[in-house]
Amino acid sequence: MRCAILGDIHGNLPALEAVLDAVKGEGIEAVLCVGDVVGYAADPKECIQIVRERAPFVVAGNHDCGAVGRMDLTYFNSDASDAIEWTREQLSEEERDYLAELPLTIQLEDVCLVHSSPHCPGEFSYIQTLYDASVAFGELDRGLAFIGHSHVPVIFVNSDPVDYLVAEEFDVPPGKKVIVNVGSVGQPRDLDPRASYVVLDTEQRKLFMRRVEYDIEAAAERIAAAGLPATNAQRLFWGR
Ligand code: ZN
């Protein structure tokens, strides 16, 4: 089975559409989402609608939680919290209920989905360093964990010592635990502005780290038209 794993869409509709277009040719049977469907950009409602239609398994990100009062806005910087407050006003009650009911983690056989970290999903701490990853591996029972949150695609492998890899293709080693950050659809931060997602082939035990160009200009114009912070648009061009 082939799955596409997306995350950190952040209300960026042109980016989400480009990714879903790109996965059409991938023979994908399931779309999974590691959270932050909303926040920062101008199309939270459309992104929620598409994710609801396409992704049967979705976990909550911190922006999803912020948008429905599951999380205090003091956690966020002002560009983020301004966008969360704006997002809150856009959502219907039904859309709010959808975000409010998203679980923090989902376990599908040996695949775990979580926005931030498998060991403390409600704290929204980051897994960015080898140390962070080694702590997370200590609490991860088995298999593969797909995460987002940092917006930087990377693979951590529970070797001795823990390995940190950036690769387009990766064979999941049998018996090893692996944490994969799928990067961000709607606001990449690794200086590559292209939308990021991952394909998992469960039979081949292979991961493909994908990037796809999208209409950044259109996303930026929509952010400006909505009156959202200008930084939320500018950073899309820089990929940071
Ligand atoms: Zn995010």
Tab-separated table of C-alpha atoms and ligand atoms in Angstrom:
chain	number	residue	atom	x	y	z
A	1	MET	CA	0.000	0.000	0.000
A	2	ARG	CA	1.171	3.501	-0.786
A	3	CYS	CA	0.232	6.411	1.476
A	4	ALA	CA	0.931	10.104	1.156
A	5	ILE	CA	1.657	11.847	4.435
A	6	LEU	CA	1.075	15.606	4.541
A	7	GLY	CA	1.345	18.147	7.298
A	8	ASP	CA	1.551	21.812	8.236
A	9	ILE	CA	-0.791	22.893	5.463
A	10	HIS	CA	-1.582	26.081	7.381
A	11	GLY	CA	-4.469	27.255	5.226
A	12	ASN	CA	-2.324	27.468	2.082
A	13	LEU	CA	-4.776	26.296	-0.587
A	14	PRO	CA	-2.538	26.693	-3.696
A	15	ALA	CA	0.122	24.549	-1.981
A	16	LEU	CA	-2.377	21.883	-0.877
A	17	GLU	CA	-3.887	21.678	-4.365
A	18	ALA	CA	-0.443	21.327	-5.950
A	19	VAL	CA	0.442	18.477	-3.592
A	20	LEU	CA	-2.837	16.648	-4.210
A	21	ASP	CA	-2.293	17.067	-7.945
A	22	ALA	CA	1.208	15.653	-7.620
A	23	VAL	CA	0.076	12.594	-5.650
A	24	LYS	CA	-2.416	11.662	-8.374
A	25	GLY	CA	0.350	9.917	-10.283
A	26	GLU	CA	1.734	8.132	-7.222
A	27	GLY	CA	-0.804	5.281	-6.900
A	28	ILE	CA	-1.788	6.523	-3.442
A	29	GLU	CA	-4.443	4.547	-1.540
A	30	ALA	CA	-4.561	6.713	1.588
A	31	VAL	CA	-3.726	10.266	2.554
A	32	LEU	CA	-2.629	10.820	6.157
A	33	CYS	CA	-2.148	14.185	7.838
A	34	VAL	CA	0.083	15.135	10.773
A	35	GLY	CA	-1.819	18.310	11.617
A	36	ASP	CA	-1.806	22.103	11.432
A	37	VAL	CA	-4.429	22.246	8.702
A	38	VAL	CA	-5.004	25.933	9.567
A	39	GLY	CA	-3.018	29.010	10.668
A	40	TYR	CA	-0.806	31.580	8.870
A	41	ALA	CA	-2.477	31.577	5.421
A	42	ALA	CA	-5.811	32.635	3.993
A	43	ASP	CA	-7.825	29.500	3.200
A	44	PRO	CA	-8.490	27.566	6.406
A	45	LYS	CA	-12.058	26.611	5.449
A	46	GLU	CA	-11.128	25.211	2.051
A	47	CYS	CA	-8.160	23.327	3.505
A	48	ILE	CA	-10.337	21.797	6.234
A	49	GLN	CA	-12.884	20.743	3.626
A	50	ILE	CA	-10.279	19.096	1.396
A	51	VAL	CA	-8.530	17.362	4.291
A	52	ARG	CA	-11.880	16.062	5.581
A	53	GLU	CA	-12.666	14.639	2.151
A	54	ARG	CA	-9.259	13.183	1.384
A	55	ALA	CA	-7.611	12.178	4.654
A	56	PRO	CA	-9.327	9.644	6.909
A	57	PHE	CA	-6.534	9.903	9.496
A	58	VAL	CA	-5.607	13.374	10.765
A	59	VAL	CA	-4.027	14.438	14.066
A	60	ALA	CA	-4.309	17.862	15.698
A	61	GLY	CA	-1.519	20.413	15.419
A	62	ASN	CA	-0.941	23.303	17.788
A	63	HIS	CA	-2.521	25.813	15.363
A	64	ASP	CA	-5.588	23.575	14.995
A	65	CYS	CA	-5.810	23.513	18.793
A	66	GLY	CA	-5.247	27.290	19.051
A	67	ALA	CA	-8.001	27.986	16.528
A	68	VAL	CA	-10.603	26.238	18.673
A	69	GLY	CA	-9.455	27.267	22.136
A	70	ARG	CA	-7.822	23.921	22.987
A	71	MET	CA	-4.570	25.815	23.487
A	72	ASP	CA	-3.621	29.200	24.929
A	73	LEU	CA	-2.456	31.772	22.360
A	74	THR	CA	0.443	32.889	24.614
A	75	TYR	CA	2.321	29.872	23.154
A	76	PHE	CA	2.434	31.576	19.722
A	77	ASN	CA	4.337	34.564	18.307
A	78	SER	CA	2.251	37.525	17.170
A	79	ASP	CA	2.184	36.684	13.421
A	80	ALA	CA	0.952	33.213	14.310
A	81	SER	CA	-1.555	34.283	16.947
A	82	ASP	CA	-2.978	37.078	14.743
A	83	ALA	CA	-3.613	34.475	12.048
A	84	ILE	CA	-5.135	32.066	14.568
A	85	GLU	CA	-7.531	34.731	15.808
A	86	TRP	CA	-8.478	35.593	12.224
A	87	THR	CA	-8.934	31.870	11.459
A	88	ARG	CA	-11.207	31.469	14.477
A	89	GLU	CA	-13.566	34.077	13.048
A	90	GLN	CA	-13.730	32.368	9.649
A	91	LEU	CA	-14.695	28.900	10.858
A	92	SER	CA	-18.221	27.567	11.078
A	93	GLU	CA	-19.310	25.700	14.169
A	94	GLU	CA	-19.009	22.450	12.252
A	95	GLU	CA	-15.450	23.252	11.175
A	96	ARG	CA	-14.554	24.174	14.758
A	97	ASP	CA	-16.030	20.879	15.988
A	98	TYR	CA	-13.977	18.997	13.404
A	99	LEU	CA	-10.708	20.568	14.614
A	100	ALA	CA	-11.716	20.259	18.258
A	101	GLU	CA	-12.211	16.510	17.918
A	102	LEU	CA	-8.956	15.658	16.143
A	103	PRO	CA	-6.867	13.270	18.255
A	104	LEU	CA	-3.288	14.145	19.258
A	105	THR	CA	-1.938	10.781	18.106
A	106	ILE	CA	-3.111	7.960	15.854
A	107	GLN	CA	-1.524	4.501	15.811
A	108	LEU	CA	-2.067	2.447	12.634
A	109	GLU	CA	-0.350	-0.916	13.098
A	110	ASP	CA	3.314	0.085	13.399
A	111	VAL	CA	2.831	3.630	12.083
A	112	CYS	CA	2.297	6.484	14.530
A	113	LEU	CA	1.002	9.896	13.452
A	114	VAL	CA	1.624	12.850	15.767
A	115	HIS	CA	2.158	16.552	15.125
A	116	SER	CA	5.086	17.210	17.465
A	117	SER	CA	6.540	14.296	19.412
A	118	PRO	CA	5.331	10.788	20.200
A	119	HIS	CA	6.363	11.046	23.883
A	120	CYS	CA	4.528	14.300	24.816
A	121	PRO	CA	2.072	15.094	22.019
A	122	GLY	CA	0.124	17.691	24.008
A	123	GLU	CA	3.173	19.821	24.814
A	124	PHE	CA	4.090	20.547	21.196
A	125	SER	CA	7.824	20.416	21.787
A	126	TYR	CA	10.110	20.034	18.782
A	127	ILE	CA	12.227	17.118	17.578
A	128	GLN	CA	15.079	18.938	15.866
A	129	THR	CA	18.312	17.585	17.323
A	130	LEU	CA	19.778	14.109	17.739
A	131	TYR	CA	19.182	14.512	21.467
A	132	ASP	CA	15.487	15.360	20.942
A	133	ALA	CA	15.188	12.310	18.697
A	134	SER	CA	16.930	9.978	21.167
A	135	VAL	CA	14.484	11.055	23.911
A	136	ALA	CA	11.541	10.448	21.556
A	137	PHE	CA	12.879	7.028	20.513
A	138	GLY	CA	13.018	6.034	24.175
A	139	GLU	CA	9.256	6.455	24.363
A	140	LEU	CA	8.345	5.121	20.915
A	141	ASP	CA	7.294	1.487	21.191
A	142	ARG	CA	7.859	0.402	17.627
A	143	GLY	CA	7.975	1.196	13.966
A	144	LEU	CA	7.614	4.471	12.214
A	145	ALA	CA	6.481	7.832	13.543
A	146	PHE	CA	5.457	10.587	11.150
A	147	ILE	CA	5.644	14.089	12.569
A	148	GLY	CA	5.562	17.733	11.457
A	149	HIS	CA	5.750	20.931	13.531
A	150	SER	CA	9.275	22.155	12.634
A	151	HIS	CA	8.402	22.396	8.914
A	152	VAL	CA	11.811	20.878	8.095
A	153	PRO	CA	11.762	17.467	6.360
A	154	VAL	CA	14.213	15.035	7.933
A	155	ILE	CA	14.565	11.364	8.877
A	156	PHE	CA	15.859	10.216	12.278
A	157	VAL	CA	16.899	6.560	12.643
A	158	ASN	CA	17.289	4.817	15.975
A	159	SER	CA	20.782	3.500	15.261
A	160	ASP	CA	23.551	3.738	17.807
A	161	PRO	CA	24.180	6.684	17.700
A	162	VAL	CA	20.937	8.181	16.361
A	163	ASP	CA	21.211	9.048	12.671
A	164	TYR	CA	19.930	12.229	10.975
A	165	LEU	CA	19.287	11.976	7.241
A	166	VAL	CA	18.082	14.173	4.437
A	167	ALA	CA	17.429	11.948	1.415
A	168	GLU	CA	14.975	11.739	-1.455
A	169	GLU	CA	14.520	7.990	-0.995
A	170	PHE	CA	15.022	5.880	2.088
A	171	ASP	CA	14.725	2.146	2.789
A	172	VAL	CA	13.251	1.659	6.242
A	173	PRO	CA	15.649	-0.735	7.983
A	174	PRO	CA	13.920	-3.775	9.510
A	175	GLY	CA	13.879	-3.730	13.288
A	176	LYS	CA	14.827	-0.043	13.566
A	177	LYS	CA	12.588	2.731	14.823
A	178	VAL	CA	12.364	5.720	12.486
A	179	ILE	CA	10.927	9.226	13.000
A	180	VAL	CA	10.130	11.073	9.785
A	181	ASN	CA	9.375	14.773	9.686
A	182	VAL	CA	7.302	15.158	6.524
A	183	GLY	CA	8.089	18.874	6.161
A	184	SER	CA	5.387	21.407	5.415
A	185	VAL	CA	2.886	21.688	2.597
A	186	GLY	CA	1.982	25.293	3.286
A	187	GLN	CA	5.027	26.949	4.865
A	188	PRO	CA	8.356	25.124	4.316
A	189	ARG	CA	11.214	26.364	6.514
A	190	ASP	CA	14.276	24.596	5.122
A	191	LEU	CA	15.063	27.367	2.616
A	192	ASP	CA	13.364	25.373	-0.141
A	193	PRO	CA	10.029	27.091	-0.807
A	194	ARG	CA	8.500	24.099	-2.603
A	195	ALA	CA	5.706	22.248	-0.786
A	196	SER	CA	6.885	19.119	1.022
A	197	TYR	CA	5.235	15.730	1.617
A	198	VAL	CA	6.208	12.077	1.979
A	199	VAL	CA	5.131	8.887	0.260
A	200	LEU	CA	5.353	5.609	2.193
A	201	ASP	CA	5.312	2.295	0.320
A	202	THR	CA	4.527	-0.263	3.005
A	203	GLU	CA	5.354	-3.320	0.869
A	204	GLN	CA	8.708	-2.033	-0.330
A	205	ARG	CA	9.297	-0.431	3.113
A	206	LYS	CA	10.430	2.668	1.286
A	207	LEU	CA	10.011	6.385	1.930
A	208	PHE	CA	10.043	9.052	-0.754
A	209	MET	CA	10.565	12.652	0.355
A	210	ARG	CA	8.765	14.757	-2.251
A	211	ARG	CA	8.840	18.469	-3.150
A	212	VAL	CA	6.477	20.222	-5.493
A	213	GLU	CA	6.346	23.767	-6.836
A	214	TYR	CA	3.155	25.725	-6.356
A	215	ASP	CA	1.847	29.220	-7.062
A	216	ILE	CA	3.426	31.107	-4.137
A	217	GLU	CA	2.385	34.424	-5.655
A	218	ALA	CA	-1.282	33.373	-5.467
A	219	ALA	CA	-0.948	32.243	-1.843
A	220	ALA	CA	0.786	35.524	-0.926
A	221	GLU	CA	-1.900	37.594	-2.632
A	222	ARG	CA	-4.619	35.775	-0.728
A	223	ILE	CA	-2.792	36.380	2.582
A	224	ALA	CA	-2.512	40.112	1.768
A	225	ALA	CA	-6.165	40.338	0.684
A	226	ALA	CA	-7.277	38.750	3.953
A	227	GLY	CA	-5.336	41.367	5.937
A	228	LEU	CA	-3.132	38.735	7.552
A	229	PRO	CA	0.445	39.650	8.680
A	230	ALA	CA	2.693	40.426	5.674
A	231	THR	CA	5.448	38.167	7.073
A	232	ASN	CA	3.149	35.170	6.613
A	233	ALA	CA	3.306	35.840	2.853
A	234	GLN	CA	6.964	36.943	2.522
A	235	ARG	CA	8.403	33.891	4.226
A	236	LEU	CA	6.751	31.609	1.638
A	237	PHE	CA	9.092	32.961	-1.054
A	238	TRP	CA	12.144	32.333	1.131
A	239	GLY	CA	11.064	28.947	2.466
A	240	ARG	CA	11.667	29.950	6.068
B	1	ZN	ZN	3.043	24.254	11.716
